Amino acid sequence: MANAIEASRLDVGYGGRQAAVKVLSGLDLSVEAGSFLSILGPSGCGKSTLLRVVADLLDPLGGTIRVLGDTPHAVRSRRDVGFVFQDSTLLPWRTVRDNVRLPLGVGQGSLTRKIEDRSDELLELMGLAGFGERLPHQLSGGQRQRVAIARALLGQPKLLLMDEPFGALDEITRDRLNDELLNLWRRTGTTILFVTHSIAEAAYLGERVVVLAANPGRLIRDLDLRPLKQDGNRCTREDPAIVAAMAELRTALEQAS
Ligand SMILES: Nc1ncnc2c1ncn2[C@@H]1O[C@H](COP(=O)(O)OP(=O)(O)O)[C@@H](O)[C@H]1O
Ligand SMILES: [Mg+2]
């Protein structure tokens, strides 16, 4: 299968080419289309920076990156990429449905693909049928994140970038949303890049987990979990093989910090 991401010798920093410090240095990363990749790493190692490059929010200083076989810019203008961040910003004065519909009204001109209003279908998919007329403050934190996911899915993106999307939620809610996300991924075949601080979440969700180290950001571990999981990336959180993989990831993270 083709690769959704193909990064080679990627150098990334802030402040243009004069940047004194590289955040990512010589990063090679290929991600198979349709796969679920978890990204772990200590705070400040460049996980969000990597997603920014993929999303065309930041240009690399060197190296090459192809996203869905194209430049990040082309992919962004076709709206083939969706994002969900930790503190998803819903507009407090807009209803839940209108928050999901936000991308419909954004950026005419530079964008080359019109998207269809599937807000009701997506609210239902995210377990929020009947919540469309509510305002964000009338929802729980977990429900608000589901609205953010629905919004990210509105354009049926081929690639979904998630940056610690469930980091602010309690553990029970997080576990539930993890299962919903996996179901969604199985149904849609979207490639997912999922950044998290949680070793358990990374191992439960990912078909593959990569660990980045800091200063400069680089890949120090690349673990394929597919041999440990059932078809459809299924496992239990208590599975001894998964628990062993988590221990391995913990060791890598300790070395990375
Ligand atoms: N806009 C910015 N300008 C300058 N430096 C930045 C900017 N954003 C992030 N950095 C720096 O880049 C490094 C990586 O940041 P980031 O990608 O946010 O890390 P992570 O998401 O892994 O915690 C950090 O040292 C951070 O201070
Ligand atoms: Mg970050």
Coordinates of N, CA and C and ligand atoms in Angstrom, one line a residue, residues 14 23 41-50 52 163-164 195 197 215, ligand 1:
Y14 N 12.3 26.8 14.2 CA 11.5 28.0 14.1 C 12.4 29.2 13.8
V23 N 14.6 21.9 15.8 CA 13.7 21.1 16.7 C 13.7 19.7 16.2
G41 N 6.7 10.9 23.1 CA 7.9 11.6 23.3 C 7.8 12.6 24.4
P42 N 9.0 12.9 25.0 CA 8.9 13.9 26.1 C 8.4 15.2 25.7
S43 N 7.9 16.0 26.6 CA 7.5 17.3 26.3 C 8.6 18.2 25.6
G44 N 8.2 18.9 24.6 CA 9.2 19.7 23.9 C 10.1 19.0 22.9
C45 N 9.8 17.7 22.6 CA 10.7 17.0 21.7 C 10.4 17.3 20.2
G46 N 9.2 17.9 20.0 CA 8.9 18.3 18.6 C 7.7 17.5 18.0
K47 N 6.8 16.9 18.8 CA 5.7 16.1 18.3 C 4.7 17.1 17.6
S48 N 4.4 18.2 18.3 CA 3.4 19.1 17.6 C 4.1 19.7 16.4
T49 N 5.3 20.0 16.5 CA 6.1 20.6 15.3 C 6.0 19.6 14.1
L50 N 6.1 18.4 14.3 CA 6.0 17.4 13.3 C 4.6 17.5 12.6
R52 N 2.7 20.0 12.6 CA 2.5 21.3 11.9 C 3.1 21.2 10.5
D163 N -3.5 15.8 18.2 CA -2.4 16.2 19.1 C -2.9 16.2 20.5
E164 N -2.7 15.2 21.2 CA -3.1 15.0 22.6 C -4.6 15.3 22.7
V195 N -0.8 11.9 18.6 CA 0.2 12.3 19.6 C -0.4 12.2 21.0
H197 N 0.8 11.7 25.5 CA 1.7 11.5 26.5 C 1.6 10.2 27.2
N215 N 16.0 17.4 21.5 CA 17.3 18.1 21.4 C 18.4 17.3 20.7
Ligands
LIG1 N1 6.3 29.0 17.6 C1 7.5 28.6 18.1 N2 8.6 29.4 18.1 C2 9.8 29.0 18.6 N3 10.0 27.8 19.2 C3 8.9 26.9 19.3 C4 7.6 27.3 18.7 N4 6.8 26.2 19.0 C5 7.5 25.3 19.6 N5 8.8 25.7 19.8 C6 9.9 24.9 20.4 O1 10.1 23.8 19.6 C7 10.3 22.7 20.5 C8 9.3 21.6 20.2 O2 8.0 22.0 20.5 P1 6.7 21.1 20.3 O3 6.7 20.6 18.9 O4 5.6 21.9 20.7 O5 7.0 19.9 21.3 P2 6.0 18.8 21.8 O6 4.7 18.9 21.1 O7 6.8 17.5 21.6 O8 5.8 19.0 23.3 C9 10.2 23.2 21.9 O9 11.5 23.4 22.4 C10 9.5 24.5 21.8 O10 9.9 25.4 22.8

